[in-house]
Amino acid sequence: MNKTTMSENLRSRIVTQGVQRSPNRAMLRAVGFEDADFNKAIVGIANGYSTITPCNMGINKLAQRAEAGIKVAGAMPQIFGTITISDGISMGTEGMKYSLVSREVIADSIETACTGQSMDGVLAIGGCDKNMPGAMLAIARMNIPAIFVYGGTIKPGHYNGRDLTVVSSFEAVGQYSAGRIDEAELTAVEQNACPGAGSCGGMYTANTMSSAFEAMGMSLPYSSTMAAEDAEKADSTEKSAFVLVEAIRKQLLPRQIITRKSIENAISVIMAVGGSTNAVLHFLAIARAAGVELTIDDFEIIRGRVPVLCDLKPSGKYVATDLHKAGGIPQVMKMLLVHDLLHGDCITITGQTIAEVLADVPNEPSSDQDVIRPWDKPMYAQGHLAVLKGNLATEGAVAKITGVKKPVITGPARVFESEESCLDAILASKIQAGDVIVIRYEGPKGGPGMREMLAPTSAIIGAGLGDSVGLITDGRFSGGTYGMVVGHVAPEAAVGGAIALVEEGDSITIDAPSRLLQLNVPDEELARRRANWQPPAPRYTQGVLAKYALLVSSSSLGAVTDLNLFRR
């Protein structure tokens, strides 16, 4: 078969002589196919558009631009929808349990549409956090030519001479509860934090994953930091359509691009830009879908050799649009490449290697900006995403350890069985400096869904306790979280992990430099507690959360849902 045409499977069904030919062609004619189109490649456009969240509300225009580009490039586009859950809107509610679940739903829906309709390639467009890993899971599974298009970042809000993001609003709640700001300022921050379309503006999860996909070679250069509302985002989308159709002609497949080396490139960039802890979870899942060996310990190895080069929120000063103006991800990648921290021979969706893509990018960033630091003056000498282990997390836990003023804390455990009960205690000023908060039964199975803890962590920051209180959880953290917080604790409480055995007042040590998470209780006492522990009854007995809790793996393995299907 000529590789510029549609898939052999679909073509064979459509051109079959006799009565089977007519229904297939008739259906396609109804959606716009003409005689000449039946020999063209069919390209799916996985459209994450919705008005649920500002992250995705501008995507439909991009899908239409992609559609036009695919037609001009000589293929036939077919648009289909996929879902999103707004993490920012569902944060702190029961609805947040559906966020990580939506990653699997998105992956399954894209796989179902593309494979069910025998598409020859797919252009996936997403905005909110789980759109990106969800799409990439499907792309890796299907292994048909594909490209990811980021819907774009939101521009910063402004108030009193400072840039705002959605995290500013969460932190303002904590500041108000602690009496540090009045209601008028709280309202002003809320009104100005999110000025329009686009994903959360700091180096939170959405911008982390878009940056990583660009570094991995599955998105076009510079596309990951463009603002959603700028014309260049639509132009880049159209260019992505042309690049994808060419990849279909050449049969350049995702698993040729998503390799161990390219994933290492992505992780290196995540470290250099100060990205989200969620990237650990998502890349463990993506690697598995692509058939690439990757463990949680690999992140720690890369962390040790890659510096943090960018001064970006949540812990820094700048937002993604500032990074874009300073040279974007290609500038960061070039710095890593010239210092032998990037695999330049990795192929990209354009057909060029990483080294070829970066050939004209300067070795050092411009001196008239300080978003991207010079190589000899990084923000931090080593990466920020650390894997902590100890008797509280034998499979590992994940923390951002750079910029923490108190990297070692030993204090009494303050134990909460849910995010809500913890937040109530913080807002009621029941948490004191030196405490180590434990939020458990919020893991992949226990939640289920592994909720993010932006509300309590932002409340801690807002109350002025960010440098003096520790927090550990088997749940997740928003990309907007910073401070002495440790998430993804595995094994989780719901399966009998040691976090389930912690009692109020127990001594806990978080030691970032030593990558240690330790419950300071004798082994004999822990054995006694374990003998008395009983697994909790399932919180859900039907529907998607019940299915997810039954299937999901440990966070240390990426919280995937197809790991143990044939081991039951």
XYZ file of C-alpha atoms in Angstrom:
568
model
C 0.000 0.000 0.000
C 1.162 3.543 -0.713
C 1.834 5.022 2.710
C 0.147 8.309 1.813
C -3.235 6.592 1.741
C -5.601 5.473 4.445
C -5.016 2.402 6.587
C -5.118 -0.984 4.909
C -7.811 -2.089 7.326
C -10.224 0.738 6.535
C -9.361 0.825 2.826
C -10.071 -2.890 2.462
C -13.503 -2.442 4.001
C -14.367 0.602 1.912
C -13.290 -0.690 -1.504
C -14.645 -4.219 -1.111
C -16.793 -4.992 -4.120
C -20.496 -5.670 -3.756
C -22.935 -4.771 -1.023
C -20.259 -4.206 1.636
C -18.779 -1.323 -0.328
C -21.823 0.933 -0.342
C -22.558 1.374 3.407
C -18.977 2.340 4.260
C -18.635 4.875 1.476
C -22.141 6.202 2.012
C -21.433 6.942 5.655
C -18.212 8.749 4.803
C -19.877 10.729 2.029
C -22.353 11.991 4.603
C -19.494 13.529 6.620
C -17.907 15.218 3.606
C -15.914 12.642 1.638
C -15.869 12.947 -2.144
C -14.592 10.416 -4.687
C -10.972 11.587 -4.546
C -10.925 11.478 -0.743
C -11.307 7.727 -0.440
C -7.630 7.213 -1.255
C -6.372 9.797 1.246
C -5.060 9.169 4.739
C -7.665 9.669 7.453
C -6.323 11.786 10.317
C -8.096 12.016 13.634
C -8.183 15.276 15.549
C -8.683 14.469 19.226
C -10.322 17.699 20.326
C -10.206 18.441 24.054
C -12.421 21.520 23.713
C -14.824 22.361 26.516
C -16.027 25.377 28.442
C -15.516 23.504 31.709
C -12.169 25.209 32.214
C -10.216 28.153 30.775
C -7.479 25.645 29.933
C -9.599 24.142 27.154
C -12.023 26.832 26.075
C -9.822 28.047 23.208
C -9.085 24.611 21.781
C -11.963 24.363 19.289
C -10.471 27.132 17.154
C -7.201 25.224 17.127
C -8.990 22.032 16.075
C -10.576 23.894 13.174
C -7.191 25.293 12.158
C -5.730 21.783 12.289
C -8.623 20.499 10.202
C -7.933 23.061 7.503
C -4.215 22.293 7.568
C -4.735 18.546 7.213
C -6.940 19.088 4.160
C -4.374 21.364 2.507
C -1.682 18.780 3.259
C -3.633 16.184 1.296
C -5.310 14.099 3.989
C -8.842 13.821 5.371
C -9.432 15.064 8.937
C -12.045 13.681 11.285
C -12.660 15.582 14.512
C -13.823 13.790 17.633
C -14.139 14.962 21.207
C -12.579 13.857 24.445
C -13.172 14.966 28.012
C -11.434 17.083 30.582
C -11.732 17.646 34.312
C -10.624 21.028 35.602
C -8.230 20.344 38.442
C -8.410 23.961 39.580
C -12.200 23.974 39.786
C -12.545 20.516 41.341
C -9.655 21.090 43.776
C -10.616 20.453 47.390
C -13.857 18.681 46.476
C -14.961 15.082 45.995
C -14.816 15.807 42.272
C -11.025 15.974 42.388
C -11.026 12.186 42.723
C -11.967 12.052 39.057
C -8.949 14.058 37.882
C -6.325 11.313 37.628
C -9.061 8.904 36.562
C -9.701 11.218 33.608
C -6.173 10.507 32.329
C -7.234 6.915 31.709
C -10.615 7.926 30.280
C -8.932 10.309 27.844
C -6.417 7.658 26.790
C -9.126 5.053 26.354
C -11.386 7.396 24.387
C -8.646 8.420 21.935
C -7.571 4.809 21.475
C -11.176 3.746 20.975
C -11.965 6.414 18.371
C -8.740 6.075 16.396
C -8.624 2.293 16.381
C -12.365 1.832 16.016
C -12.386 4.092 12.956
C -9.057 2.767 11.616
C -7.449 6.209 11.483
C -4.009 6.589 9.946
C -2.776 9.201 12.397
C -3.926 11.501 15.152
C -3.356 15.115 16.136
C -4.292 15.458 19.799
C -5.057 18.889 21.269
C -5.259 19.340 25.032
C -5.015 21.971 27.715
C -5.740 20.928 31.300
C -3.305 18.698 33.188
C -4.525 15.199 32.295
C -5.166 15.944 28.601
C -1.486 15.617 27.841
C -0.512 12.351 29.566
C -3.894 10.895 28.594
C -3.265 11.648 24.935
C 0.322 10.390 25.076
C -0.738 7.113 26.687
C -3.094 6.504 23.762
C -0.479 7.571 21.221
C 2.090 5.186 22.691
C -0.380 2.310 22.837
C -1.675 2.698 19.268
C 1.680 3.528 17.660
C 0.171 5.296 14.664
C 1.769 8.567 13.471
C 0.823 11.281 15.960
C 1.601 14.750 17.206
C 0.537 16.586 20.340
C -0.627 20.199 20.223
C -0.786 22.110 23.491
C -3.773 24.429 23.804
C -1.492 27.067 25.282
C -0.762 28.744 28.583
C -2.855 31.456 30.182
C -1.391 34.941 30.431
C -0.720 36.155 33.972
C -3.242 38.168 35.891
C -2.112 41.419 37.492
C -2.880 43.049 40.816
C -0.932 45.624 42.822
C 2.071 45.355 40.528
C 2.494 41.585 40.767
C 1.739 38.707 38.442
C -1.032 36.359 39.550
C -1.869 32.756 38.725
C -4.648 30.473 39.916
C -2.385 29.418 42.821
C -2.420 33.032 44.027
C -6.143 32.621 44.650
C -5.664 29.458 46.726
C -2.907 31.076 48.762
C -5.042 34.163 49.332
C -7.623 31.987 51.090
C -4.940 30.889 53.563
C -3.749 34.476 54.000
C -7.295 35.652 54.684
C -7.939 32.846 57.186
C -4.701 33.752 58.978
C -5.723 37.414 59.108
C -2.887 38.501 56.838
C -5.156 40.103 54.199
C -8.683 41.464 54.306
C -11.730 40.330 52.358
C -11.354 43.105 49.797
C -7.887 41.905 48.810
C -9.019 38.276 48.761
C -11.773 39.235 46.330
C -9.407 41.324 44.197
C -6.966 38.439 43.840
C -9.772 36.068 42.874
C -11.119 38.522 40.296
C -7.745 39.077 38.635
C -5.969 35.712 38.881
C -7.256 34.170 35.622
C -7.688 36.780 32.857
C -8.654 34.534 29.935
C -8.127 31.281 28.042
C -5.215 28.954 28.659
C -3.760 26.522 31.169
C -2.415 27.589 34.568
C 0.451 29.993 33.945
C 3.315 28.837 36.163
C 5.479 25.785 35.658
C 2.614 23.733 37.023
C 1.550 20.356 35.642
C 0.116 21.480 32.280
C 3.136 23.570 31.306
C 5.461 20.906 32.712
C 3.965 18.201 30.512
C 3.796 20.399 27.413
C 7.465 21.288 27.897
C 8.385 17.645 28.395
C 6.548 16.562 25.237
C 8.401 19.186 23.235
C 11.667 17.915 24.700
C 10.661 14.327 23.891
C 10.097 15.261 20.257
C 6.318 14.772 20.104
C 5.450 18.486 19.761
C 6.895 21.255 17.627
C 9.749 23.458 18.883
C 8.626 26.502 20.908
C 4.984 25.323 20.941
C 4.890 24.323 24.610
C 5.170 27.823 26.079
C 2.977 29.794 23.666
C 0.020 31.709 25.085
C -3.374 30.266 24.196
C -4.713 33.573 22.940
C -1.755 34.547 20.728
C -1.869 34.114 16.950
C 1.322 32.063 16.920
C -0.462 29.264 18.767
C -2.949 28.807 15.916
C -0.145 29.091 13.353
C 1.831 26.418 15.179
C -1.248 24.177 15.224
C -1.577 24.413 11.450
C 2.122 23.662 11.036
C 1.657 20.640 13.317
C -0.995 19.359 10.902
C 1.428 19.539 7.968
C 4.171 17.844 9.979
C 1.818 15.034 10.981
C 0.680 14.329 7.418
C 4.336 14.126 6.377
C 4.972 11.705 9.273
C 2.120 9.535 7.969
C 3.729 9.498 4.503
C 7.056 8.458 6.015
C 5.437 6.174 8.608
C 7.376 7.844 11.404
C 5.813 6.154 14.425
C 5.557 7.259 18.074
C 7.616 4.361 19.403
C 10.473 5.464 17.161
C 10.330 8.821 18.968
C 9.292 7.779 22.504
C 12.397 5.873 23.561
C 14.437 5.530 26.714
C 16.732 8.314 25.500
C 13.922 10.716 24.600
C 12.210 10.120 27.940
C 15.504 10.891 29.664
C 15.586 14.118 27.642
C 12.086 14.958 28.835
C 12.957 14.281 32.477
C 16.115 16.381 32.178
C 14.069 19.328 30.920
C 11.522 18.811 33.706
C 14.351 19.136 36.223
C 15.856 22.168 34.473
C 12.573 24.116 34.430
C 11.506 23.148 37.964
C 8.487 21.122 36.835
C 5.634 19.402 38.629
C 5.857 16.282 40.793
C 3.014 14.879 38.690
C 5.468 14.405 35.836
C 6.951 11.439 37.714
C 3.601 9.687 37.807
C 2.785 10.445 34.179
C 6.115 9.479 32.644
C 6.153 6.171 34.490
C 2.800 5.478 32.815
C 3.859 6.763 29.380
C 7.038 4.705 29.428
C 5.093 1.570 30.199
C 2.630 2.248 27.375
C 5.554 2.709 24.980
C 7.317 -0.447 26.133
C 10.214 1.511 27.663
C 11.808 0.417 30.937
C 11.668 3.236 33.489
C 11.533 3.197 37.279
C 10.937 5.839 39.898
C 14.629 5.623 40.827
C 15.631 6.841 37.359
C 14.230 10.266 38.230
C 16.583 10.477 41.178
C 19.571 9.588 38.994
C 18.736 12.335 36.490
C 18.015 14.815 39.286
C 21.545 14.374 40.558
C 23.137 15.571 37.324
C 20.771 18.273 35.999
C 20.645 21.795 37.495
C 17.527 23.926 37.847
C 18.039 26.675 35.280
C 14.710 28.529 35.329
C 13.211 30.898 37.894
C 9.571 29.924 37.497
C 6.485 29.787 39.677
C 5.373 28.190 41.961
C 8.566 28.733 43.956
C 10.120 31.288 41.585
C 9.153 34.643 40.070
C 8.153 34.067 36.465
C 5.426 32.390 34.399
C 5.444 30.366 31.180
C 4.937 33.354 28.890
C 8.098 34.894 30.368
C 9.972 31.679 29.620
C 8.692 31.827 26.053
C 10.024 35.359 25.568
C 13.383 34.287 27.017
C 13.869 31.545 24.421
C 11.462 28.849 25.519
C 12.208 25.163 25.873
C 14.678 25.109 22.927
C 16.963 27.498 24.820
C 16.858 25.279 27.910
C 17.449 22.181 25.789
C 20.426 23.726 23.980
C 22.102 24.482 27.299
C 21.613 20.893 28.383
C 22.808 19.597 25.018
C 26.106 21.500 25.005
C 26.803 20.171 28.497
C 26.152 16.553 27.482
C 22.911 16.267 29.448
C 20.663 15.670 26.433
C 20.682 12.934 23.801
C 21.049 14.924 20.591
C 20.555 11.911 18.318
C 16.909 11.383 19.307
C 14.508 11.725 16.392
C 11.576 14.169 16.579
C 8.188 14.256 14.889
C 9.645 16.655 12.297
C 12.062 13.951 11.167
C 14.999 15.986 12.450
C 17.159 14.982 15.376
C 17.211 17.027 18.574
C 20.667 18.308 17.648
C 19.404 19.432 14.246
C 16.359 21.164 15.754
C 18.596 23.083 18.172
C 21.398 23.884 15.735
C 20.644 27.625 15.522
C 19.736 28.134 19.182
C 22.373 30.050 21.219
C 24.447 28.063 23.690
C 23.620 30.523 26.474
C 20.475 32.584 27.160
C 20.314 36.287 26.456
C 21.858 38.477 29.157
C 18.909 40.899 29.115
C 16.632 38.473 30.999
C 16.859 36.370 34.164
C 14.093 33.817 33.593
C 16.672 31.335 32.292
C 19.868 31.523 34.298
C 23.358 31.240 32.764
C 24.878 27.783 33.089
C 27.399 28.921 35.676
C 24.713 30.611 37.806
C 21.797 28.151 38.025
C 18.954 28.448 40.473
C 20.123 25.188 42.036
C 23.034 22.902 41.218
C 20.834 19.796 41.149
C 17.276 19.025 40.176
C 14.332 19.641 42.441
C 12.231 16.464 42.145
C 13.603 13.975 44.637
C 12.588 10.418 45.404
C 12.485 9.824 49.167
C 12.487 6.379 50.717
C 12.418 4.902 54.208
C 10.102 2.814 56.342
C 7.239 5.191 55.488
C 7.753 4.807 51.745
C 9.563 1.603 50.831
C 8.493 1.987 47.182
C 9.293 5.684 47.181
C 7.691 9.094 47.535
C 8.179 12.308 45.575
C 9.046 15.799 46.823
C 10.283 19.139 45.534
C 13.368 19.756 47.659
C 14.977 22.889 46.206
C 14.292 26.263 47.753
C 13.064 24.725 51.001
C 14.467 26.794 53.881
C 14.223 23.910 56.329
C 15.160 20.760 54.360
C 15.138 18.527 57.453
C 12.229 18.364 59.834
C 11.424 15.962 62.653
C 8.135 16.565 64.363
C 4.930 15.111 65.750
C 2.474 13.567 63.333
C -0.871 15.279 62.877
C -2.960 12.571 61.274
C -5.949 13.159 58.969
C -7.990 10.596 57.089
C -8.947 13.006 54.308
C -7.970 16.281 52.673
C -11.081 18.061 53.976
C -10.420 17.316 57.643
C -6.844 18.549 57.269
C -7.902 21.794 55.565
C -10.425 22.470 58.325
C -7.665 22.125 60.934
C -5.312 24.478 59.067
C -7.960 27.151 58.577
C -8.900 26.836 62.267
C -5.251 27.503 63.246
C -4.871 24.052 64.806
C -1.564 23.342 63.029
C 1.618 24.662 64.621
C 5.192 25.194 63.471
C 7.124 21.913 63.682
C 4.125 19.668 62.981
C 4.262 16.990 60.280
C 0.834 16.627 58.700
C -0.169 13.178 57.449
C -3.058 12.948 54.961
C -3.815 9.350 54.106
C -6.334 7.136 52.310
C -6.067 9.562 49.391
C -3.927 7.291 47.201
C -4.854 5.748 43.829
C -6.927 2.975 45.428
C -7.802 4.621 48.721
C -9.203 7.901 47.439
C -9.764 6.507 44.983
C -8.161 8.776 42.423
C -5.183 10.266 44.281
C -6.467 13.802 44.803
C -4.145 16.781 44.643
C -3.643 18.684 47.895
C -3.385 22.265 46.647
C -5.985 23.570 49.093
C -4.196 22.493 52.323
C -0.695 23.239 51.011
C -1.764 26.699 49.820
C -3.463 27.292 53.166
C -0.195 26.402 54.919
C 1.709 28.873 52.745
C -0.961 31.513 53.243
C -0.793 31.068 56.998
C 2.952 31.673 56.967
C 3.826 28.086 57.915
C 5.370 27.003 54.631
C 8.898 26.819 56.005
C 8.053 25.257 59.350
C 5.421 22.572 58.694
C 5.900 19.282 56.854
C 3.177 17.406 55.010
C 3.162 13.852 53.673
C 0.395 12.077 51.771
C -0.312 9.073 49.593
C -2.217 11.515 47.404
C -0.710 13.980 44.942
C 0.179 17.637 44.869
C -0.742 20.266 42.361
C 2.040 21.516 40.149
C 1.457 24.782 41.995
C 2.517 23.323 45.341
C 5.812 24.102 47.053
C 7.259 23.783 50.552
C 8.306 20.774 52.640
C 5.665 18.464 51.205
C 6.022 14.824 50.170
C 3.467 13.059 47.982
C 2.943 9.759 46.163
C 3.857 7.858 49.355
C 3.895 4.181 48.392
C 2.695 1.693 49.364
C -0.442 3.711 50.069
C -2.594 3.423 53.188
C -5.411 1.525 51.482
C -3.158 -1.458 50.785
C -1.561 -1.449 54.234
C 1.414 0.810 53.615
C 3.191 2.122 56.692
C 1.429 5.473 56.317
C -1.717 3.646 57.489
C 0.033 2.770 60.761
C 0.961 6.310 61.817
C -0.689 7.504 65.035
C -1.217 11.037 66.270
C 1.945 12.355 67.894
C 4.347 9.810 66.369
C 7.717 11.265 65.455
C 8.300 11.581 61.685
C 11.472 12.708 59.923
C 11.554 14.269 56.480
C 15.190 14.602 55.427
C 15.449 16.041 51.926
C 19.265 15.985 51.580
C 19.333 12.311 52.605
C 16.136 11.536 50.631
C 14.680 9.931 53.767
C 11.080 9.580 54.911
C 11.057 7.839 58.264
C 8.507 6.950 60.933
C 10.482 6.965 64.180
C 8.633 4.087 65.825
C 10.232 0.739 66.804
C 9.776 -2.150 64.388
C 8.088 -4.205 67.084
C 5.431 -1.549 67.612
C 4.849 -1.226 63.870
C 4.428 -5.007 63.640
C 1.824 -4.854 66.416
C -0.075 -2.098 64.660
C 0.072 -3.942 61.351
C -1.399 -7.057 62.910
C -4.373 -4.989 64.082
C -4.861 -3.040 60.825
C -7.898 -3.779 58.701
C -8.337 -2.570 55.120
C -11.157 -0.067 54.798
C -14.332 -0.888 52.925
C -14.407 0.454 49.349
C -15.718 4.009 49.228
C -17.407 3.343 45.884
C -19.041 0.126 44.753
C -20.148 1.046 41.242
C -19.209 3.403 38.445
C -15.880 4.638 37.177
C -14.281 5.213 40.597
C -15.110 1.654 41.674
C -13.581 0.245 38.481
C -10.540 2.468 38.864
C -9.938 1.423 42.492
C -10.127 -2.232 41.465
C -7.635 -1.907 38.602
C -5.179 0.847 39.501
C -1.550 0.083 40.350
C 0.729 1.750 42.873
C 1.779 5.343 42.267
C 5.378 4.069 42.186
C 4.416 2.303 38.946
C 2.559 5.257 37.453
C -0.950 4.497 38.772
C -1.785 2.672 35.545
C -4.937 0.600 35.166
C -3.755 -2.179 32.854
C -0.808 -3.554 34.826
C -2.471 -6.482 36.555
C -5.328 -7.321 34.203
C -4.115 -10.841 33.559
C -2.720 -11.569 36.995
C -6.034 -11.885 38.777
